[in-house]
Amino acid sequence: RLNALSLWLVFDSLIIMFLSMFIDGGVNAGRTSHAPSSTINYSSIDVMFFSLHIVGLSSLLGSINSIVTLLKSSNLSIINSFLFLPPYCWSIFFTSVLLIISPPVLAGVITMIISDRHSNRPSLDPLRGGDLLLPQHLPWFLGHPEVHISILPAFGLINELVSKFSQCIISGRDSMLIALLIIAVSGCIVRGHHMFMVGSDLDTRSYPTFPTSIIAIPTGIKILNRLATIRSSRFSLITPLYLIIGFPFSSTFGGFTGPIPANSNIDTILHDSYFIIGHPHHAPSSGAIYTISAAFYTYWIFFTSISFSDYLGRIHSGSSFISSNPISFTMHSLGIIGFPRRIYDYSIILFKFQWFNSLGLIGIRLSVIILSLIH
């Protein structure tokens, strides 16, 4: 019942968010969620904030349900029960913990903004004496953990798939658990690297620099463990394995670009450039897509009893890998030469870069079409 309530709350929040676009002449509430724009007297902004409260409550209830289910999964003690859980359950557990910790902070920010709007309490409005940086610090406490919330289930699922096709336990099982724990903890304390350009002194910027760079270590441990598992087993190359092999490649090369802007001095140069968005496109986004597609090929027949075309599956796997990497590499190249993000136009000098990027996007769309035809 708790899980069903969580799903219904998500559905309700989407409806309310959609309705906010038709209130007060369709004011774009998404662009007015920070002061001083959030002080504009439009009801659509209140409706938008109400929908965010609902979806935060949904995440909280669903996470509590998942954690209780995992801890009560056996008659052993909590510690032993947790240690014997599959790797995918580990990732769901840590994801649920992050969803319990981070959304309440965003709910507090929303409540403070509503208080600024409907009372004389200037919490976040700098024009009335409020704190200028607080409305950036607190939302980023959710903003960065949500990156790990989106990729941690993929980390656990790829471990399950590697173990399934290798027909053996994942190599370094305990180190994988510790790596997930370090990533989950570090994800909550590195929010400051999103705010290197707010005028903080060098000592203040060094604190988020260190844990951000540390995240690369447990990520590398997981990649090496997966490669060691694959190396020590014998299997025939089938469609899901092409995507599973592509996952370490994407995580490795995409992960290299993570610690680079984590240095505050380098981020000063690369800030708001295409290099910054190249990293999440290469590592988390591509990795999640590869994992979801590999799981689709693996478990599709179990859910539907319908087999898929292995020939089309291999074409989809190859086209996804070939198309996704040019997009990310092009973004890094554009960022290095100084092309800013959020710019829809560009110089003719950058035409080859943009053409290469668009070509990769077309390939991704074609691969999605192929994926819809495999069954």
PDB file of N, CA and C in Angstrom, residues 109-177:
ATOM      1  N   VAL A 109      13.796  24.223   1.460  1.00  0.00           N
ATOM      2  CA  VAL A 109      14.016  25.395   0.613  1.00  0.00           C
ATOM      3  C   VAL A 109      12.695  25.884   0.027  1.00  0.00           C
ATOM      4  N   ILE A 110      11.872  24.944  -0.439  1.00  0.00           N
ATOM      5  CA  ILE A 110      10.585  25.327  -1.015  1.00  0.00           C
ATOM      6  C   ILE A 110       9.712  26.009   0.035  1.00  0.00           C
ATOM      7  N   THR A 111       9.723  25.466   1.242  1.00  0.00           N
ATOM      8  CA  THR A 111       8.943  26.076   2.324  1.00  0.00           C
ATOM      9  C   THR A 111       9.444  27.487   2.630  1.00  0.00           C
ATOM     10  N   MET A 112      10.754  27.694   2.604  1.00  0.00           N
ATOM     11  CA  MET A 112      11.308  29.026   2.843  1.00  0.00           C
ATOM     12  C   MET A 112      10.910  29.997   1.739  1.00  0.00           C
ATOM     13  N   ILE A 113      10.894  29.521   0.485  1.00  0.00           N
ATOM     14  CA  ILE A 113      10.484  30.390  -0.620  1.00  0.00           C
ATOM     15  C   ILE A 113       9.011  30.760  -0.489  1.00  0.00           C
ATOM     16  N   ILE A 114       8.173  29.790  -0.138  1.00  0.00           N
ATOM     17  CA  ILE A 114       6.752  30.079   0.060  1.00  0.00           C
ATOM     18  C   ILE A 114       6.570  31.074   1.200  1.00  0.00           C
ATOM     19  N   SER A 115       7.382  30.920   2.253  1.00  0.00           N
ATOM     20  CA  SER A 115       7.320  31.864   3.362  1.00  0.00           C
ATOM     21  C   SER A 115       7.727  33.264   2.916  1.00  0.00           C
ATOM     22  N   ASP A 116       8.719  33.372   2.062  1.00  0.00           N
ATOM     23  CA  ASP A 116       9.105  34.678   1.532  1.00  0.00           C
ATOM     24  C   ASP A 116       7.992  35.301   0.690  1.00  0.00           C
ATOM     25  N   ARG A 117       7.278  34.451  -0.014  1.00  0.00           N
ATOM     26  CA  ARG A 117       6.244  34.951  -0.915  1.00  0.00           C
ATOM     27  C   ARG A 117       5.007  35.448  -0.167  1.00  0.00           C
ATOM     28  N   HIS A 118       4.659  34.811   0.920  1.00  0.00           N
ATOM     29  CA  HIS A 118       3.383  35.099   1.574  1.00  0.00           C
ATOM     30  C   HIS A 118       3.546  35.680   2.971  1.00  0.00           C
ATOM     31  N   SER A 119       4.748  36.083   3.350  1.00  0.00           N
ATOM     32  CA  SER A 119       4.958  36.741   4.635  1.00  0.00           C
ATOM     33  C   SER A 119       6.091  37.746   4.482  1.00  0.00           C
ATOM     34  N   ASN A 120       6.406  38.428   5.528  1.00  0.00           N
ATOM     35  CA  ASN A 120       7.472  39.427   5.506  1.00  0.00           C
ATOM     36  C   ASN A 120       8.813  38.862   5.948  1.00  0.00           C
ATOM     37  N   ARG A 121       8.939  37.536   5.928  1.00  0.00           N
ATOM     38  CA  ARG A 121      10.171  36.899   6.363  1.00  0.00           C
ATOM     39  C   ARG A 121      11.130  36.758   5.180  1.00  0.00           C
ATOM     40  N   PRO A 122      12.190  37.580   5.114  1.00  0.00           N
ATOM     41  CA  PRO A 122      13.111  37.531   3.960  1.00  0.00           C
ATOM     42  C   PRO A 122      14.206  36.484   4.145  1.00  0.00           C
ATOM     43  N   SER A 123      13.871  35.216   3.993  1.00  0.00           N
ATOM     44  CA  SER A 123      14.861  34.156   4.200  1.00  0.00           C
ATOM     45  C   SER A 123      15.855  34.071   3.052  1.00  0.00           C
ATOM     46  N   LEU A 124      15.343  34.087   1.833  1.00  0.00           N
ATOM     47  CA  LEU A 124      16.180  33.838   0.664  1.00  0.00           C
ATOM     48  C   LEU A 124      16.225  35.003  -0.312  1.00  0.00           C
ATOM     49  N   ASP A 125      15.417  36.028  -0.100  1.00  0.00           N
ATOM     50  CA  ASP A 125      15.358  37.149  -1.026  1.00  0.00           C
ATOM     51  C   ASP A 125      16.439  38.160  -0.658  1.00  0.00           C
ATOM     52  N   PRO A 126      17.501  38.297  -1.453  1.00  0.00           N
ATOM     53  CA  PRO A 126      18.579  39.238  -1.095  1.00  0.00           C
ATOM     54  C   PRO A 126      18.144  40.691  -1.152  1.00  0.00           C
ATOM     55  N   LEU A 127      17.091  41.003  -1.916  1.00  0.00           N
ATOM     56  CA  LEU A 127      16.626  42.382  -2.010  1.00  0.00           C
ATOM     57  C   LEU A 127      15.998  42.857  -0.706  1.00  0.00           C
ATOM     58  N   ARG A 128      15.603  41.930   0.142  1.00  0.00           N
ATOM     59  CA  ARG A 128      14.990  42.295   1.425  1.00  0.00           C
ATOM     60  C   ARG A 128      15.848  41.869   2.613  1.00  0.00           C
ATOM     61  N   GLY A 129      17.124  41.599   2.354  1.00  0.00           N
ATOM     62  CA  GLY A 129      18.022  41.250   3.439  1.00  0.00           C
ATOM     63  C   GLY A 129      18.241  39.765   3.636  1.00  0.00           C
ATOM     64  N   GLY A 130      17.762  38.932   2.731  1.00  0.00           N
ATOM     65  CA  GLY A 130      17.950  37.500   2.845  1.00  0.00           C
ATOM     66  C   GLY A 130      19.333  37.064   2.406  1.00  0.00           C
ATOM     67  N   ASP A 131      19.616  35.783   2.605  1.00  0.00           N
ATOM     68  CA  ASP A 131      20.916  35.223   2.249  1.00  0.00           C
ATOM     69  C   ASP A 131      20.975  34.984   0.749  1.00  0.00           C
ATOM     70  N   LEU A 132      22.052  35.444   0.113  1.00  0.00           N
ATOM     71  CA  LEU A 132      22.177  35.312  -1.336  1.00  0.00           C
ATOM     72  C   LEU A 132      22.613  33.916  -1.755  1.00  0.00           C
ATOM     73  N   LEU A 133      23.481  33.262  -0.962  1.00  0.00           N
ATOM     74  CA  LEU A 133      24.038  31.969  -1.340  1.00  0.00           C
ATOM     75  C   LEU A 133      23.237  30.787  -0.812  1.00  0.00           C
ATOM     76  N   LEU A 134      22.424  31.009   0.223  1.00  0.00           N
ATOM     77  CA  LEU A 134      21.678  29.899   0.801  1.00  0.00           C
ATOM     78  C   LEU A 134      20.746  29.230  -0.207  1.00  0.00           C
ATOM     79  N   PRO A 135      20.027  29.976  -1.060  1.00  0.00           N
ATOM     80  CA  PRO A 135      19.173  29.293  -2.048  1.00  0.00           C
ATOM     81  C   PRO A 135      19.940  28.550  -3.119  1.00  0.00           C
ATOM     82  N   GLN A 136      21.275  28.667  -3.133  1.00  0.00           N
ATOM     83  CA  GLN A 136      22.088  27.848  -4.028  1.00  0.00           C
ATOM     84  C   GLN A 136      22.669  26.643  -3.289  1.00  0.00           C
ATOM     85  N   HIS A 137      23.122  26.864  -2.061  1.00  0.00           N
ATOM     86  CA  HIS A 137      23.697  25.777  -1.286  1.00  0.00           C
ATOM     87  C   HIS A 137      22.685  24.649  -1.044  1.00  0.00           C
ATOM     88  N   LEU A 138      21.512  25.002  -0.571  1.00  0.00           N
ATOM     89  CA  LEU A 138      20.545  23.984  -0.168  1.00  0.00           C
ATOM     90  C   LEU A 138      20.003  23.177  -1.348  1.00  0.00           C
ATOM     91  N   PRO A 139      19.592  23.788  -2.474  1.00  0.00           N
ATOM     92  CA  PRO A 139      19.143  22.940  -3.602  1.00  0.00           C
ATOM     93  C   PRO A 139      20.234  22.038  -4.151  1.00  0.00           C
ATOM     94  N   TRP A 140      21.507  22.487  -4.091  1.00  0.00           N
ATOM     95  CA  TRP A 140      22.570  21.622  -4.585  1.00  0.00           C
ATOM     96  C   TRP A 140      22.824  20.442  -3.671  1.00  0.00           C
ATOM     97  N   PHE A 141      22.351  20.518  -2.414  1.00  0.00           N
ATOM     98  CA  PHE A 141      22.451  19.352  -1.548  1.00  0.00           C
ATOM     99  C   PHE A 141      21.614  18.202  -2.093  1.00  0.00           C
ATOM    100  N   LEU A 142      20.553  18.515  -2.829  1.00  0.00           N
ATOM    101  CA  LEU A 142      19.808  17.504  -3.584  1.00  0.00           C
ATOM    102  C   LEU A 142      20.367  17.350  -4.986  1.00  0.00           C
ATOM    103  N   GLY A 143      20.844  18.463  -5.559  1.00  0.00           N
ATOM    104  CA  GLY A 143      21.233  18.449  -6.969  1.00  0.00           C
ATOM    105  C   GLY A 143      22.355  17.495  -7.286  1.00  0.00           C
ATOM    106  N   HIS A 144      23.345  17.364  -6.365  1.00  0.00           N
ATOM    107  CA  HIS A 144      24.406  16.414  -6.697  1.00  0.00           C
ATOM    108  C   HIS A 144      24.080  14.980  -6.291  1.00  0.00           C
ATOM    109  N   PRO A 145      23.531  14.706  -5.111  1.00  0.00           N
ATOM    110  CA  PRO A 145      23.144  13.310  -4.832  1.00  0.00           C
ATOM    111  C   PRO A 145      22.197  12.708  -5.858  1.00  0.00           C
ATOM    112  N   GLU A 146      21.393  13.559  -6.521  1.00  0.00           N
ATOM    113  CA  GLU A 146      20.480  12.989  -7.511  1.00  0.00           C
ATOM    114  C   GLU A 146      21.233  12.405  -8.707  1.00  0.00           C
ATOM    115  N   VAL A 147      22.467  12.879  -8.947  1.00  0.00           N
ATOM    116  CA  VAL A 147      23.294  12.264  -9.994  1.00  0.00           C
ATOM    117  C   VAL A 147      23.592  10.814  -9.634  1.00  0.00           C
ATOM    118  N   HIS A 148      23.965  10.587  -8.372  1.00  0.00           N
ATOM    119  CA  HIS A 148      24.250   9.227  -7.923  1.00  0.00           C
ATOM    120  C   HIS A 148      22.957   8.431  -7.751  1.00  0.00           C
ATOM    121  N   ILE A 149      21.862   9.103  -7.453  1.00  0.00           N
ATOM    122  CA  ILE A 149      20.581   8.409  -7.377  1.00  0.00           C
ATOM    123  C   ILE A 149      20.214   7.813  -8.731  1.00  0.00           C
ATOM    124  N   SER A 150      20.580   8.499  -9.795  1.00  0.00           N
ATOM    125  CA  SER A 150      20.242   8.014 -11.133  1.00  0.00           C
ATOM    126  C   SER A 150      21.190   6.927 -11.630  1.00  0.00           C
ATOM    127  N   ILE A 151      22.429   6.884 -11.126  1.00  0.00           N
ATOM    128  CA  ILE A 151      23.408   5.940 -11.671  1.00  0.00           C
ATOM    129  C   ILE A 151      23.668   4.762 -10.753  1.00  0.00           C
ATOM    130  N   LEU A 152      23.413   4.881  -9.427  1.00  0.00           N
ATOM    131  CA  LEU A 152      23.674   3.763  -8.519  1.00  0.00           C
ATOM    132  C   LEU A 152      22.869   2.510  -8.870  1.00  0.00           C
ATOM    133  N   PRO A 153      21.562   2.608  -9.200  1.00  0.00           N
ATOM    134  CA  PRO A 153      20.866   1.381  -9.638  1.00  0.00           C
ATOM    135  C   PRO A 153      21.496   0.744 -10.869  1.00  0.00           C
ATOM    136  N   ALA A 154      22.019   1.574 -11.776  1.00  0.00           N
ATOM    137  CA  ALA A 154      22.697   1.016 -12.957  1.00  0.00           C
ATOM    138  C   ALA A 154      23.978   0.300 -12.564  1.00  0.00           C
ATOM    139  N   PHE A 155      24.699   0.829 -11.583  1.00  0.00           N
ATOM    140  CA  PHE A 155      25.906   0.147 -11.094  1.00  0.00           C
ATOM    141  C   PHE A 155      25.564  -1.238 -10.552  1.00  0.00           C
ATOM    142  N   GLY A 156      24.499  -1.308  -9.755  1.00  0.00           N
ATOM    143  CA  GLY A 156      24.114  -2.609  -9.201  1.00  0.00           C
ATOM    144  C   GLY A 156      23.609  -3.564 -10.259  1.00  0.00           C
ATOM    145  N   LEU A 157      22.857  -3.031 -11.225  1.00  0.00           N
ATOM    146  CA  LEU A 157      22.293  -3.895 -12.266  1.00  0.00           C
ATOM    147  C   LEU A 157      23.383  -4.440 -13.182  1.00  0.00           C
ATOM    148  N   ILE A 158      24.382  -3.619 -13.499  1.00  0.00           N
ATOM    149  CA  ILE A 158      25.455  -4.107 -14.365  1.00  0.00           C
ATOM    150  C   ILE A 158      26.262  -5.183 -13.651  1.00  0.00           C
ATOM    151  N   ASN A 159      26.377  -5.097 -12.317  1.00  0.00           N
ATOM    152  CA  ASN A 159      27.051  -6.163 -11.568  1.00  0.00           C
ATOM    153  C   ASN A 159      26.275  -7.465 -11.657  1.00  0.00           C
ATOM    154  N   GLU A 160      24.953  -7.380 -11.570  1.00  0.00           N
ATOM    155  CA  GLU A 160      24.121  -8.577 -11.687  1.00  0.00           C
ATOM    156  C   GLU A 160      24.271  -9.207 -13.070  1.00  0.00           C
ATOM    157  N   LEU A 161      24.300  -8.388 -14.104  1.00  0.00           N
ATOM    158  CA  LEU A 161      24.400  -8.907 -15.467  1.00  0.00           C
ATOM    159  C   LEU A 161      25.766  -9.537 -15.716  1.00  0.00           C
ATOM    160  N   VAL A 162      26.820  -8.884 -15.215  1.00  0.00           N
ATOM    161  CA  VAL A 162      28.164  -9.457 -15.364  1.00  0.00           C
ATOM    162  C   VAL A 162      28.257 -10.795 -14.643  1.00  0.00           C
ATOM    163  N   SER A 163      27.713 -10.858 -13.430  1.00  0.00           N
ATOM    164  CA  SER A 163      27.733 -12.113 -12.674  1.00  0.00           C
ATOM    165  C   SER A 163      26.905 -13.196 -13.358  1.00  0.00           C
ATOM    166  N   LYS A 164      25.791 -12.814 -13.967  1.00  0.00           N
ATOM    167  CA  LYS A 164      24.906 -13.793 -14.630  1.00  0.00           C
ATOM    168  C   LYS A 164      25.588 -14.414 -15.841  1.00  0.00           C
ATOM    169  N   PHE A 165      26.160 -13.588 -16.700  1.00  0.00           N
ATOM    170  CA  PHE A 165      26.748 -14.115 -17.918  1.00  0.00           C
ATOM    171  C   PHE A 165      28.120 -14.750 -17.672  1.00  0.00           C
ATOM    172  N   SER A 166      28.791 -14.337 -16.599  1.00  0.00           N
ATOM    173  CA  SER A 166      30.065 -14.968 -16.254  1.00  0.00           C
ATOM    174  C   SER A 166      29.867 -16.257 -15.482  1.00  0.00           C
ATOM    175  N   GLN A 167      28.646 -16.447 -14.972  1.00  0.00           N
ATOM    176  CA  GLN A 167      28.290 -17.636 -14.196  1.00  0.00           C
ATOM    177  C   GLN A 167      29.196 -17.807 -12.975  1.00  0.00           C
ATOM    178  N   CYS A 168      29.502 -16.699 -12.332  1.00  0.00           N
ATOM    179  CA  CYS A 168      30.294 -16.730 -11.109  1.00  0.00           C
ATOM    180  C   CYS A 168      30.005 -15.469 -10.302  1.00  0.00           C
ATOM    181  N   ILE A 169      30.385 -15.485  -9.038  1.00  0.00           N
ATOM    182  CA  ILE A 169      30.190 -14.321  -8.184  1.00  0.00           C
ATOM    183  C   ILE A 169      31.097 -13.187  -8.651  1.00  0.00           C
ATOM    184  N   ILE A 170      30.592 -11.976  -8.545  1.00  0.00           N
ATOM    185  CA  ILE A 170      31.360 -10.827  -8.992  1.00  0.00           C
ATOM    186  C   ILE A 170      32.682 -10.752  -8.226  1.00  0.00           C
ATOM    187  N   SER A 171      33.748 -10.458  -8.910  1.00  0.00           N
ATOM    188  CA  SER A 171      35.063 -10.382  -8.268  1.00  0.00           C
ATOM    189  C   SER A 171      35.118  -9.197  -7.303  1.00  0.00           C
ATOM    190  N   GLY A 172      35.719  -9.435  -6.123  1.00  0.00           N
ATOM    191  CA  GLY A 172      35.831  -8.370  -5.135  1.00  0.00           C
ATOM    192  C   GLY A 172      34.489  -7.909  -4.621  1.00  0.00           C
ATOM    193  N   ARG A 173      33.665  -8.851  -4.186  1.00  0.00           N
ATOM    194  CA  ARG A 173      32.297  -8.531  -3.786  1.00  0.00           C
ATOM    195  C   ARG A 173      32.271  -7.538  -2.626  1.00  0.00           C
ATOM    196  N   ASP A 174      33.110  -7.736  -1.636  1.00  0.00           N
ATOM    197  CA  ASP A 174      33.136  -6.841  -0.479  1.00  0.00           C
ATOM    198  C   ASP A 174      33.621  -5.442  -0.863  1.00  0.00           C
ATOM    199  N   SER A 175      34.621  -5.381  -1.732  1.00  0.00           N
ATOM    200  CA  SER A 175      35.118  -4.070  -2.157  1.00  0.00           C
ATOM    201  C   SER A 175      34.081  -3.314  -2.976  1.00  0.00           C
ATOM    202  N   MET A 176      33.231  -4.051  -3.703  1.00  0.00           N
ATOM    203  CA  MET A 176      32.146  -3.400  -4.437  1.00  0.00           C
ATOM    204  C   MET A 176      31.162  -2.749  -3.481  1.00  0.00           C
ATOM    205  N   LEU A 177      30.867  -3.437  -2.377  1.00  0.00           N
ATOM    206  CA  LEU A 177      29.956  -2.883  -1.378  1.00  0.00           C
ATOM    207  C   LEU A 177      30.546  -1.634  -0.741  1.00  0.00           C
TER     208      LEU A 177
END
